[in-house]
PDB file of C-alpha atoms in Angstrom:
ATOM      1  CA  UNK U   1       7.191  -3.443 -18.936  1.00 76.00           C
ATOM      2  CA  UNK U   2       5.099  -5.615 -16.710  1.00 92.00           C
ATOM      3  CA  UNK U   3       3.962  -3.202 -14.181  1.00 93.00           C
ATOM      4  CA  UNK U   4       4.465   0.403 -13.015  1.00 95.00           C
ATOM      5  CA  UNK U   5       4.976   1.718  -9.329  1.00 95.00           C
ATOM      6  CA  UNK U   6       3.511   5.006  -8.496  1.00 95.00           C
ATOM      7  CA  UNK U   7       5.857   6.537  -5.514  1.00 93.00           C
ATOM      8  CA  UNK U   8       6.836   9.925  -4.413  1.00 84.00           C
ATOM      9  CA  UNK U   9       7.074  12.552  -2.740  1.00 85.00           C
ATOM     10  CA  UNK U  10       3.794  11.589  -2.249  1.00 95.00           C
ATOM     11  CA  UNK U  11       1.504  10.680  -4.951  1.00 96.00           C
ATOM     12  CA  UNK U  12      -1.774  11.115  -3.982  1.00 97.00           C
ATOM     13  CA  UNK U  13      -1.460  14.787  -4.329  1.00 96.00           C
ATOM     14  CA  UNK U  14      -1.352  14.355  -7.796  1.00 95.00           C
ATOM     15  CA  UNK U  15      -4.952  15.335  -9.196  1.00 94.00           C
ATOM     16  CA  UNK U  16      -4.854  13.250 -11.821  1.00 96.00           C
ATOM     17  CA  UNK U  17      -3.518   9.746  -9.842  1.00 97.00           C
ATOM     18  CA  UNK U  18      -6.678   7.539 -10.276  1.00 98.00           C
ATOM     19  CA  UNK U  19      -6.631   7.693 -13.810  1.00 97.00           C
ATOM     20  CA  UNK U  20      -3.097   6.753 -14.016  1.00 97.00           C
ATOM     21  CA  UNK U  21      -3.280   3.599 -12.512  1.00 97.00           C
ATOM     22  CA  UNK U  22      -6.250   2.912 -14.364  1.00 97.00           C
ATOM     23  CA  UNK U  23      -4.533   3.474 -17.589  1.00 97.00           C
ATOM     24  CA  UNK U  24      -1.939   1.064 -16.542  1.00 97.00           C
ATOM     25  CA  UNK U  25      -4.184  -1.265 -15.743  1.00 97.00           C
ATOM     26  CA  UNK U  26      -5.815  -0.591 -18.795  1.00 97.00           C
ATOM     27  CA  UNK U  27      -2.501  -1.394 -20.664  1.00 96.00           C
ATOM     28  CA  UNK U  28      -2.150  -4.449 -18.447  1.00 96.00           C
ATOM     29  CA  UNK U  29       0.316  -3.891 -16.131  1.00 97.00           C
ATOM     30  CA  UNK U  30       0.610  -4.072 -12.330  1.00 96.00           C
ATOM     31  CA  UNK U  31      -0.357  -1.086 -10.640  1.00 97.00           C
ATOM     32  CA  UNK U  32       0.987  -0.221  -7.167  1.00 96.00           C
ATOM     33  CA  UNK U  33       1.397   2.776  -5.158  1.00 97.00           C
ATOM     34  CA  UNK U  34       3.360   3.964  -2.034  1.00 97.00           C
ATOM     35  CA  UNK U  35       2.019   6.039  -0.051  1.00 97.00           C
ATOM     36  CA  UNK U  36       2.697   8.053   3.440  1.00 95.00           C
ATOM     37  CA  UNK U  37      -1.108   7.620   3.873  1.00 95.00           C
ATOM     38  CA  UNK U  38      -1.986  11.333   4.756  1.00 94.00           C
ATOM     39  CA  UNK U  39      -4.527  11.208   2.138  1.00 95.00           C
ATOM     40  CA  UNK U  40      -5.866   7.386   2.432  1.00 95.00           C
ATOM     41  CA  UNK U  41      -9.574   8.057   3.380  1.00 95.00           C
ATOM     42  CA  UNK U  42     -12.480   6.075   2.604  1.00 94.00           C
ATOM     43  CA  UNK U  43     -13.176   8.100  -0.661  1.00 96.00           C
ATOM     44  CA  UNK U  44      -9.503   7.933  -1.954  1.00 97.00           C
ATOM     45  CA  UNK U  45      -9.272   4.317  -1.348  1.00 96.00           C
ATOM     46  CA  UNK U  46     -12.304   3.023  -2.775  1.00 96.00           C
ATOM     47  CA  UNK U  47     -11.203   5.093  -5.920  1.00 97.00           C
ATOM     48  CA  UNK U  48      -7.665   3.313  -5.559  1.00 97.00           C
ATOM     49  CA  UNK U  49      -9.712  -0.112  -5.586  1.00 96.00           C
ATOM     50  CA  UNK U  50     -11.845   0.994  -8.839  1.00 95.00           C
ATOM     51  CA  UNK U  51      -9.017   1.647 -10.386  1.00 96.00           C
ATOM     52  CA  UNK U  52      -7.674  -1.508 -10.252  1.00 96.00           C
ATOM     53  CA  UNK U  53      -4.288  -0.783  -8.092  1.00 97.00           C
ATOM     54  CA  UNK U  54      -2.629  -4.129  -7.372  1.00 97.00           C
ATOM     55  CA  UNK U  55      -1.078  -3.108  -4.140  1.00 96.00           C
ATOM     56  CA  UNK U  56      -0.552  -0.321  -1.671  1.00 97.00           C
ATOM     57  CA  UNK U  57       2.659  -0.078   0.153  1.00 96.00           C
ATOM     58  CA  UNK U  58       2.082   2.572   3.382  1.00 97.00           C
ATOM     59  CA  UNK U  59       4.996   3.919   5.542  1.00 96.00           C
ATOM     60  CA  UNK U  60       5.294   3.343   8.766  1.00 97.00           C
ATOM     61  CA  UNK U  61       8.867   4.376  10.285  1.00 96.00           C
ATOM     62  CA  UNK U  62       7.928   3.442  13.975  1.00 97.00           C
ATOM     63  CA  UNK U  63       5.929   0.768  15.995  1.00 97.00           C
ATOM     64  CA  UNK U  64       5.231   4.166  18.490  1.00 98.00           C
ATOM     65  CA  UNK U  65       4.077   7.112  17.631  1.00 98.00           C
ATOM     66  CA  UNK U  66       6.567   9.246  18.828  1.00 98.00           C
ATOM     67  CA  UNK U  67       8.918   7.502  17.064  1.00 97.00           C
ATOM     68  CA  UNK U  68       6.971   7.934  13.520  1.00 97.00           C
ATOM     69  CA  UNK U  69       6.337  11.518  14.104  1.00 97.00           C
ATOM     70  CA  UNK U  70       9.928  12.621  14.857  1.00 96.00           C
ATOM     71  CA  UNK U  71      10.814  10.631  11.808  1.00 94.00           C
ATOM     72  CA  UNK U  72       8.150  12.378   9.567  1.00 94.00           C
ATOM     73  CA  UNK U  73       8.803  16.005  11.183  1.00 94.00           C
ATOM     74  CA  UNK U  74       4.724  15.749  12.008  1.00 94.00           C
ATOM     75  CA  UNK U  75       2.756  15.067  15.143  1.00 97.00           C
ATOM     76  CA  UNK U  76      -0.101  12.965  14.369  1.00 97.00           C
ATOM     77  CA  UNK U  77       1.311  11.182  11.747  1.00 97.00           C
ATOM     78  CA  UNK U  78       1.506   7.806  13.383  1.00 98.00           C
ATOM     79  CA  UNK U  79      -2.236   7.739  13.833  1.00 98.00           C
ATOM     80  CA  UNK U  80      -3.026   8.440  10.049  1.00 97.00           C
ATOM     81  CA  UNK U  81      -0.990   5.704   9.016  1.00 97.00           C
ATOM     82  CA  UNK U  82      -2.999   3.211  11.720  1.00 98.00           C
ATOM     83  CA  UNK U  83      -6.148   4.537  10.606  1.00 97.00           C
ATOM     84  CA  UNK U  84      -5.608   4.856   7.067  1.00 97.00           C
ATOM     85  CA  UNK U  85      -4.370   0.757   7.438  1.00 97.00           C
ATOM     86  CA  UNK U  86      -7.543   0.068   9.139  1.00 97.00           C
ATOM     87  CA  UNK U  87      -9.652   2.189   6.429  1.00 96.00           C
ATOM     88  CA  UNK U  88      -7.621   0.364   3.635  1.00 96.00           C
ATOM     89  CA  UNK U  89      -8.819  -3.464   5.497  1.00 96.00           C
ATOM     90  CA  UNK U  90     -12.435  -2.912   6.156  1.00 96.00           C
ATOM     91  CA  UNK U  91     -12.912  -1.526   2.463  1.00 95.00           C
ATOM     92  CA  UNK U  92     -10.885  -4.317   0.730  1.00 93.00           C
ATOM     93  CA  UNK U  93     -13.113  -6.826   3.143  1.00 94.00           C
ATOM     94  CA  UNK U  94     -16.358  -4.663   2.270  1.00 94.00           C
ATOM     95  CA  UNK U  95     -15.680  -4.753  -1.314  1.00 94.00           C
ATOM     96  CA  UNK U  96     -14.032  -8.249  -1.530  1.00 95.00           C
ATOM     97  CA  UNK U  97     -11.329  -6.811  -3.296  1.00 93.00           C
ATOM     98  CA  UNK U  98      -7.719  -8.642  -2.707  1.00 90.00           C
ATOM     99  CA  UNK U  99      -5.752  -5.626  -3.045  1.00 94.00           C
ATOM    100  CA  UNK U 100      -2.565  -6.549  -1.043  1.00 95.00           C
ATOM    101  CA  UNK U 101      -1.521  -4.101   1.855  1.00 96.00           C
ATOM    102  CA  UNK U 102       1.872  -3.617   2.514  1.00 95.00           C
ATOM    103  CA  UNK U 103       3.831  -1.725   5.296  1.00 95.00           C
ATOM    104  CA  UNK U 104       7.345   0.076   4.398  1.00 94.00           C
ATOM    105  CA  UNK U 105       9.953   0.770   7.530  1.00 94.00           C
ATOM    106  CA  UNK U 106      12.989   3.264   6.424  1.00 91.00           C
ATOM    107  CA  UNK U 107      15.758   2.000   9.145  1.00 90.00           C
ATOM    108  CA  UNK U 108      17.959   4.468  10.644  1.00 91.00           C
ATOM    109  CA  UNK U 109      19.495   5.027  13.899  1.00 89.00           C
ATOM    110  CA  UNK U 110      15.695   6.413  15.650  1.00 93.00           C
ATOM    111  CA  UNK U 111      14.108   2.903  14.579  1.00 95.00           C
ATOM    112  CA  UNK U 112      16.182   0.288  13.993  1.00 94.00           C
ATOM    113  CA  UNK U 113      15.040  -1.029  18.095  1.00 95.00           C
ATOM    114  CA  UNK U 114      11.940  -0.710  17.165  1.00 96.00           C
ATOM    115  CA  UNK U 115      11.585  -3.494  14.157  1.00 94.00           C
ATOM    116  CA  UNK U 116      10.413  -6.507  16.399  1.00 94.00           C
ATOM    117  CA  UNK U 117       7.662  -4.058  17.193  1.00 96.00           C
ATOM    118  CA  UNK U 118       7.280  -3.085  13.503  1.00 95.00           C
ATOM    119  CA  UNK U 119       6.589  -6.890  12.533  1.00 93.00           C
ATOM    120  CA  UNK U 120       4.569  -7.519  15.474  1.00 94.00           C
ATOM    121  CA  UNK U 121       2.772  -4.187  14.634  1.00 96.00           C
ATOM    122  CA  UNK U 122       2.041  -5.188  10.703  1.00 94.00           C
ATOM    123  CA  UNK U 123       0.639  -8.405  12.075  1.00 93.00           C
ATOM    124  CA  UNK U 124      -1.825  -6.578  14.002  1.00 95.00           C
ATOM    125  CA  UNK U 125      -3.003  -4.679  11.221  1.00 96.00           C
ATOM    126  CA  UNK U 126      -3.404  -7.293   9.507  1.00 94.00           C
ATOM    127  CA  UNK U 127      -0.646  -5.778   6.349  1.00 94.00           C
ATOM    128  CA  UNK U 128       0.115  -8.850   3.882  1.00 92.00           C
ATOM    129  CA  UNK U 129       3.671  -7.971   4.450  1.00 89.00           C
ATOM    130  CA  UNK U 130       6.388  -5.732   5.733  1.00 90.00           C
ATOM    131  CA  UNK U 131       9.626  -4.617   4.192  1.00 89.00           C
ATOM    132  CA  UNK U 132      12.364  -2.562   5.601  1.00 88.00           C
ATOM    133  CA  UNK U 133      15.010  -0.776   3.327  1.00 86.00           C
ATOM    134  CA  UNK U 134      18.078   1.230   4.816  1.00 81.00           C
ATOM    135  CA  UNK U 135      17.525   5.037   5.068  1.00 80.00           C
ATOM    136  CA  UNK U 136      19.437   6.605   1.930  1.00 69.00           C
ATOM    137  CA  UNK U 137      21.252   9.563   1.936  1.00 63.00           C
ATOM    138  CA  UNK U 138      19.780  12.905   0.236  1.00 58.00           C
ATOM    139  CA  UNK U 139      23.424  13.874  -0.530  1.00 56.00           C
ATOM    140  CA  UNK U 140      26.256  12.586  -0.856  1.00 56.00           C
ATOM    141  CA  UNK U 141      29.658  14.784  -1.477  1.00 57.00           C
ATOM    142  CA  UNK U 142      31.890  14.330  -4.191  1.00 57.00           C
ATOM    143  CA  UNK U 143      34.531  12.672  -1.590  1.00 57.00           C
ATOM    144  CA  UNK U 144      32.370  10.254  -0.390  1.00 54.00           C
ATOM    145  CA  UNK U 145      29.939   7.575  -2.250  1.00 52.00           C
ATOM    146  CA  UNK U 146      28.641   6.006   1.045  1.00 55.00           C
ATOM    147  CA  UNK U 147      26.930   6.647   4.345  1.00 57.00           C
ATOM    148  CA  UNK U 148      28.740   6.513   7.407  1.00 61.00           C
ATOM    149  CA  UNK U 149      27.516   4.363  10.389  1.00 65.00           C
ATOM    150  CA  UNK U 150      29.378   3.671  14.133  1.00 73.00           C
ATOM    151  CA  UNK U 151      30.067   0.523  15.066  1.00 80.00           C
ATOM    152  CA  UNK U 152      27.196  -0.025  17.744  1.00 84.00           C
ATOM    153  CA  UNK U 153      24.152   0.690  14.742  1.00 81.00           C
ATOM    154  CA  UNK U 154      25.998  -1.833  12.643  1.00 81.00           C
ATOM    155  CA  UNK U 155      26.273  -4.202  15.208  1.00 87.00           C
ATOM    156  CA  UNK U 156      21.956  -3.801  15.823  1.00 88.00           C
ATOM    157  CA  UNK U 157      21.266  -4.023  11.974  1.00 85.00           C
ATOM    158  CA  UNK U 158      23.465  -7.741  11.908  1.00 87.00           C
ATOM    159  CA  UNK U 159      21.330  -8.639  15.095  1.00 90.00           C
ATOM    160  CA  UNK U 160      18.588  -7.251  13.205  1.00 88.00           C
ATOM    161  CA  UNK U 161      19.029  -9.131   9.974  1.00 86.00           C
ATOM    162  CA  UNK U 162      19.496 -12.197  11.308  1.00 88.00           C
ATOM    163  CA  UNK U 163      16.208 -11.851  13.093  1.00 89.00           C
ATOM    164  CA  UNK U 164      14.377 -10.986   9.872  1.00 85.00           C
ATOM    165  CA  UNK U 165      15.823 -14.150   8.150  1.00 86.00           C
ATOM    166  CA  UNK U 166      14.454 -16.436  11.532  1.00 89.00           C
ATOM    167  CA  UNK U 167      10.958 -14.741  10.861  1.00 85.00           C
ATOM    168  CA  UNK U 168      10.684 -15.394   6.808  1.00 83.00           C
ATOM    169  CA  UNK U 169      11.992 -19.213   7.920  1.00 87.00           C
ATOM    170  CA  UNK U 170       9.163 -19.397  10.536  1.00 87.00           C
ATOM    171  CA  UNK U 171       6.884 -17.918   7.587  1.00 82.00           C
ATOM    172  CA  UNK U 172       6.381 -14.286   8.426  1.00 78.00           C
ATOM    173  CA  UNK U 173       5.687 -12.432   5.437  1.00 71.00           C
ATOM    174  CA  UNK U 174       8.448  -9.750   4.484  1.00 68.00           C
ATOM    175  CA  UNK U 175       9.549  -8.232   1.073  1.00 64.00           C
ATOM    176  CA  UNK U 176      12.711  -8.509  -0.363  1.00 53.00           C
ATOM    177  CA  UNK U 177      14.564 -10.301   2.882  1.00 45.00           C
ATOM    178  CA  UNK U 178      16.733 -12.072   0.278  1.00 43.00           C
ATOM    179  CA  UNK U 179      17.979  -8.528  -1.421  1.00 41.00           C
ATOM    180  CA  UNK U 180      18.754  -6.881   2.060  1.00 42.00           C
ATOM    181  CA  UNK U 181      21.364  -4.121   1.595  1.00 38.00           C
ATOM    182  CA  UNK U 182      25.005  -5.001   2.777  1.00 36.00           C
ATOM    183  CA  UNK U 183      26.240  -2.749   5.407  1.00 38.00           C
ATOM    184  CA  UNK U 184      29.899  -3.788   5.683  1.00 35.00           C
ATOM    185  CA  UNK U 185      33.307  -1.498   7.382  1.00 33.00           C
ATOM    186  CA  UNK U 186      30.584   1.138   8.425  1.00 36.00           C
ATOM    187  CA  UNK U 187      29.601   1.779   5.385  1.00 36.00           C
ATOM    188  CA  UNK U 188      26.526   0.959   3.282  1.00 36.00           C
ATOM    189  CA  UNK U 189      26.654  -0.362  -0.128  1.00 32.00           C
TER     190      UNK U 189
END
């Protein structure tokens, strides 16, 4: 095992996070962690950095943040993230610490418009990259193994990945562009 990503729910709640990551780094691994960013202060990410974590991955569902909010059921949500972002990039430039910073889009239906803004958006912040994976289903029924789309959302994530594959040509940073999901007969799979 070369490295070990600490996800959730969210995992900052967990009390005992820091030392994790330090005992993976201890054991030599990569260390990352993905986070909603509710709980990225100045504290919490200087511990991150002492610990040794490799990379944080933040969500950010919307370039506005209406859009974020409704997504995350939480009003004020969309500013945590942009702060917690800004926190994260003045410590790592205070401490001269290369931690990368990346931002994580869930697509759906709410967002999908909204990704030219999400790349233009994790520019501005100054992330090291974006990636955007396809909202999953939380159940699925014994009589069906796949999500259902319409037509009109399919036809926005082909327009959409075709515009993520111009940006990675042009040299915009993005994660996992190669693996994207295939969405195919309304259906993703």
């Amino acid at each position: 095992v070369s490295g070990v990503g600490f996800t959730g729910g969210e995992p900052l709640l967990r009390r005992d996070i820091f030392e994790l990551l330090r005992y993976a780094k201890d054991l030599g691994m990569i260390a990352s962690l993905s986070t909603n960013g509710f709980f990225l202060n100045e504290e919490n990410i200087k511990k991150l950095l002492f610990a040794g974590v490799d990379s944080i991955s933040i969500s950010l569902d919307g370039a506005r943040a209406q859009t974020h909010d409704t997504i995350r059921g939480h009003h004020g949500a969309f500013v945590k993230v942009i702060d917690a972002v800004k926190c994260i990039n003045v410590t790592r430039k205070r401490m001269n610490n290369p931690i990368r910073l990346k931002v994580l889009a869930v697509i759906n239906e709410t967002n999908i418009d909204e990704v030219p803004d999400l790349v233009e958006l994790s520019h501005d912040l100054k992330s090291d990259s974006i990636e955007f994976i396809p909202q999953q289903p939380f159940f699925v029924s014994s009589e069906s193994t796949a999500l259902h789309f319409d037509d009109n959302f399919l036809k926005k994530v082909k327009k959409i990945i075709h515009y993520l594959l111009k940006l990675k040509k042009q040299g915009v940073k993005m994660a996992k562009i190669k693996e994207c999901t295939i969405w195919t007969n309304g259906m993703v799979s």
